[in-house]
Amino acid sequence: MPLTPERVNELRHQFPALSKVHSNGQPVVFLDGPAGTQVHQSVIDAMTRYLVQCNANKCGVFETSVNSDRWMNDAHRAMAEFVGGDDPGEIVFGQNMTSLTFALARSLSKTWNRGDEVVVTRLDHDANITPWVTAANDVGVTVKYVDFDPQKECQLDLDQLQSYLGPRTRLVAVGCASNATGGINPVKRIGQMAHDCGSLVFLDAVHYAPHGLIDVTDWNCDFLACSAYKFFGPHLGILWGRRELLESLFAYQVRPAPSTIPDKWMTGTQSHESIAGGMACVDYLADLGRQLAGQPNLSRRDALRSAYGEIGPYEKQLAVAMLQGLADIDGIAIHGVSHVEKIDERFSTFSVTHRSISTRQLARQLADEGIYVWDGNYYALQFTEHLGLEPEGMVRIGLVHYNTQQEVQRLLEAVERSVRQPMAT
């Protein structure tokens, strides 16, 4: 069964925040998903259930601690399947992707030597740039930046990337999809390019996770990070790494902490309720996949594949409508893939500017109508600097599978009104 508009309307009732009504009497339109999606009711229930039934620290001999450990072990297993792995020990939980990446970068840098090189891109979120730059600077390692071409819809320059790779390359860090443009990067190809020269590969899948199926096995990466609050869960960071690397790398930890993975990387007491919620958001997607496939006994991984197999085409319909509508509004510029025939090269995230209205002004006018979008650089600072868009940045419109064609139309009509009648500043 495809993910039809009727099915989406049913799903929307499972996200309590989507019932919020603006002061104008209309439902709020949440188009702020790239900064954090709304949370499914099952996630809220799981976090509450954990806090009520087994709120305890690790490794105790009493019932609540034993049950808590069981929940945490199950969560590691669920998240391993979510990213396409099969080893729960390869999943590390943390506060967010940024803090996990800083910790990993600090540890990896202990294996680098002066004269080595790391490669980052100007298309990435700063959490996949600055941790590596900072660590490289600490040990005298060269950083190379892969550019993108604004004249080619802001896609990575793979020829430049290839020219940067060599025997001294120690790490290539790249995003699976841009949180600014929605563009999808060919990470499997990039990973092969990096491995061919002996480099490790770190993938930022934060923006990819709500839209497409992550597959660390097929992509053959060495590390991957994402955040549960971007795919309908709580504020929680997730790091996947190859077992042999997580075991061999030095981790900064307190002396009583376990030296085995994944615990050696999970500094201090974790937010157990958030980890429980992270498992619940994976299971929400898996249950959706089983329902859409009409096969209640599908394995979790196969069910996730089913869910994303329907989420993708549905979001693509929304993206086509958005691209076509924005193209008809005078003065609007779309930064990224803007041609409908190339829709398979992007997700349903759009960054726009207007030739005469500031991004903050446009975002505020939309907010006044109950339409929530972001303005600024959304931490894609290298991107906005490269385009000369600082300090205003862009307006970002993000669609996920709980959004509707009616919301797209409402957004387009509101942007059209804002362009015709900008508010006084």
Coordinates of N, CA and C in Angstrom, one line a residue, residues 257-337:
A257 N 35.4 3.7 34.1 CA 34.5 3.4 33.0 C 35.0 2.1 32.3
P258 N 34.1 1.3 31.7 CA 34.5 0.1 31.0 C 35.4 0.4 29.8
S259 N 36.3 -0.5 29.5 CA 37.2 -0.3 28.4 C 36.7 -1.0 27.1
T260 N 35.6 -1.6 27.2 CA 35.0 -2.3 26.1 C 34.0 -1.4 25.3
I261 N 33.8 -1.7 24.0 CA 32.8 -0.9 23.3 C 31.4 -1.5 23.5
P262 N 30.4 -0.6 23.4 CA 30.5 0.8 23.1 C 30.7 1.7 24.3
D263 N 30.8 1.1 25.5 CA 30.8 1.9 26.8 C 32.0 2.9 26.8
K264 N 33.1 2.4 26.3 CA 34.3 3.3 26.4 C 34.1 4.6 25.7
W265 N 33.2 4.7 24.8 CA 32.9 5.9 24.0 C 31.8 6.7 24.6
M266 N 31.0 6.2 25.5 CA 29.8 6.8 26.0 C 30.1 7.5 27.3
T267 N 30.7 8.6 27.3 CA 31.3 9.3 28.4 C 30.2 9.7 29.4
G268 N 30.4 9.2 30.7 CA 29.4 9.5 31.7 C 28.1 8.8 31.6
T269 N 27.2 9.2 32.5 CA 25.8 8.6 32.4 C 25.0 9.2 31.2
Q270 N 24.5 8.4 30.4 CA 23.7 8.8 29.3 C 22.3 9.2 29.6
S271 N 21.6 9.8 28.7 CA 20.2 10.1 28.8 C 19.4 8.9 28.5
H272 N 19.2 8.0 29.4 CA 18.6 6.7 29.2 C 17.2 6.9 28.6
E273 N 16.4 7.8 29.0 CA 15.1 8.0 28.5 C 15.1 8.5 27.0
S274 N 16.2 9.2 26.6 CA 16.3 9.6 25.2 C 16.7 8.4 24.4
I275 N 17.5 7.5 24.9 CA 17.9 6.3 24.2 C 16.7 5.4 24.0
A276 N 15.8 5.3 25.0 CA 14.6 4.6 24.9 C 13.7 5.2 23.8
G277 N 13.7 6.5 23.8 CA 12.9 7.2 22.7 C 13.5 7.0 21.4
G278 N 14.8 6.9 21.3 CA 15.5 6.7 20.0 C 15.1 5.3 19.4
M279 N 15.0 4.3 20.3 CA 14.6 3.0 19.8 C 13.1 3.1 19.4
A280 N 12.3 3.9 20.1 CA 10.9 4.0 19.7 C 10.7 4.6 18.3
C281 N 11.5 5.6 18.0 CA 11.3 6.2 16.7 C 11.8 5.3 15.6
V282 N 12.8 4.5 15.8 CA 13.1 3.4 14.8 C 12.0 2.5 14.7
D283 N 11.4 2.1 15.8 CA 10.3 1.1 15.7 C 9.0 1.7 15.1
Y284 N 8.8 3.1 15.3 CA 7.7 3.7 14.6 C 7.9 3.6 13.1
L285 N 9.1 3.9 12.6 CA 9.3 3.7 11.1 C 9.2 2.3 10.7
A286 N 9.7 1.4 11.5 CA 9.5 -0.1 11.1 C 8.1 -0.5 11.1
D287 N 7.3 -0.1 12.1 CA 5.9 -0.4 12.1 C 5.2 0.2 10.9
L288 N 5.5 1.4 10.5 CA 5.0 2.0 9.3 C 5.3 1.2 8.1
G289 N 6.5 0.7 8.0 CA 6.9 -0.1 6.9 C 6.1 -1.4 6.8
R290 N 5.9 -2.0 7.9 CA 5.1 -3.3 7.9 C 3.6 -3.0 7.5
Q291 N 3.1 -1.9 8.0 CA 1.7 -1.6 7.6 C 1.6 -1.3 6.1
L292 N 2.6 -0.5 5.6 CA 2.5 -0.2 4.2 C 2.7 -1.4 3.3
A293 N 3.6 -2.3 3.8 CA 3.8 -3.5 3.0 C 2.7 -4.6 3.2
G294 N 1.9 -4.4 4.2 CA 0.9 -5.4 4.5 C 1.5 -6.7 5.0
Q295 N 2.7 -6.6 5.6 CA 3.4 -7.8 6.1 C 3.8 -7.6 7.6
P296 N 3.0 -8.0 8.5 CA 3.2 -7.7 9.9 C 4.5 -8.4 10.5
N297 N 5.0 -9.4 9.8 CA 6.1 -10.1 10.4 C 7.4 -9.8 9.7
L298 N 7.5 -8.7 9.0 CA 8.8 -8.3 8.4 C 9.8 -8.0 9.5
S299 N 11.0 -8.4 9.3 CA 12.1 -8.0 10.2 C 12.2 -6.5 10.3
R300 N 12.9 -6.0 11.3 CA 13.0 -4.6 11.5 C 13.7 -3.9 10.3
R301 N 14.8 -4.5 9.8 CA 15.5 -3.9 8.7 C 14.7 -3.9 7.4
D302 N 14.0 -5.0 7.2 CA 13.2 -5.1 6.0 C 12.0 -4.1 6.1
A303 N 11.5 -4.0 7.3 CA 10.4 -3.0 7.5 C 10.8 -1.6 7.3
L304 N 12.0 -1.3 7.7 CA 12.6 0.1 7.5 C 12.8 0.3 6.0
R305 N 13.2 -0.7 5.3 CA 13.4 -0.6 3.9 C 12.0 -0.3 3.2
S306 N 11.0 -1.0 3.7 CA 9.6 -0.8 3.2 C 9.2 0.6 3.4
A307 N 9.4 1.1 4.7 CA 8.9 2.5 5.0 C 9.6 3.5 4.1
Y308 N 10.9 3.5 4.0 CA 11.6 4.5 3.2 C 11.3 4.3 1.7
G309 N 11.0 3.1 1.3 CA 10.6 2.9 -0.1 C 9.3 3.6 -0.4
E310 N 8.5 3.9 0.6 CA 7.2 4.7 0.3 C 7.4 6.2 0.7
I311 N 8.2 6.4 1.7 CA 8.4 7.8 2.1 C 9.1 8.6 1.0
G312 N 10.1 8.0 0.3 CA 10.8 8.6 -0.7 C 9.9 9.1 -1.9
P313 N 9.1 8.3 -2.5 CA 8.2 8.8 -3.6 C 7.2 9.8 -3.1
Y314 N 6.7 9.6 -1.8 CA 5.7 10.6 -1.4 C 6.3 12.0 -1.2
E315 N 7.5 12.0 -0.6 CA 8.2 13.3 -0.4 C 8.6 13.9 -1.7
K316 N 8.9 13.0 -2.7 CA 9.3 13.5 -4.0 C 8.1 14.3 -4.7
Q317 N 6.9 13.8 -4.4 CA 5.7 14.6 -5.0 C 5.6 15.9 -4.3
L318 N 5.9 16.0 -3.0 CA 5.9 17.3 -2.3 C 7.0 18.2 -2.9
A319 N 8.1 17.6 -3.1 CA 9.3 18.4 -3.6 C 9.0 19.0 -5.0
V320 N 8.4 18.2 -5.9 CA 8.1 18.7 -7.2 C 7.1 19.8 -7.1
A321 N 6.1 19.7 -6.3 CA 5.1 20.8 -6.2 C 5.8 22.1 -5.6
M322 N 6.7 21.9 -4.7 CA 7.4 23.0 -4.1 C 8.3 23.7 -5.1
L323 N 9.1 22.9 -5.9 CA 10.0 23.5 -6.9 C 9.2 24.2 -7.9
Q324 N 8.1 23.6 -8.4 CA 7.3 24.3 -9.4 C 6.7 25.6 -8.9
G325 N 6.2 25.5 -7.7 CA 5.6 26.7 -7.1 C 6.6 27.8 -6.8
L326 N 7.7 27.5 -6.3 CA 8.7 28.5 -6.0 C 9.2 29.2 -7.3
A327 N 9.4 28.4 -8.3 CA 9.9 28.9 -9.6 C 8.9 30.0 -10.2
D328 N 7.7 29.9 -9.8 CA 6.7 30.9 -10.3 C 6.6 32.2 -9.5
I329 N 7.3 32.2 -8.4 CA 7.3 33.4 -7.6 C 8.4 34.4 -8.0
D330 N 8.1 35.6 -8.4 CA 9.0 36.5 -8.9 C 10.0 36.9 -7.8
G331 N 11.3 36.8 -8.1 CA 12.4 37.3 -7.2 C 12.9 36.2 -6.3
I332 N 12.4 35.0 -6.3 CA 12.8 33.9 -5.5 C 14.0 33.2 -6.2
A333 N 15.1 32.9 -5.4 CA 16.2 32.1 -5.9 C 16.3 30.9 -5.1
I334 N 16.3 29.7 -5.7 CA 16.5 28.4 -5.1 C 18.0 28.0 -5.1
H335 N 18.6 27.8 -4.0 CA 20.0 27.4 -3.9 C 20.1 25.9 -3.8
G336 N 20.5 25.3 -4.9 CA 20.6 23.9 -5.0 C 19.9 23.4 -6.2
V337 N 19.6 22.1 -6.3 CA 19.0 21.5 -7.4 C 17.6 22.1 -7.6

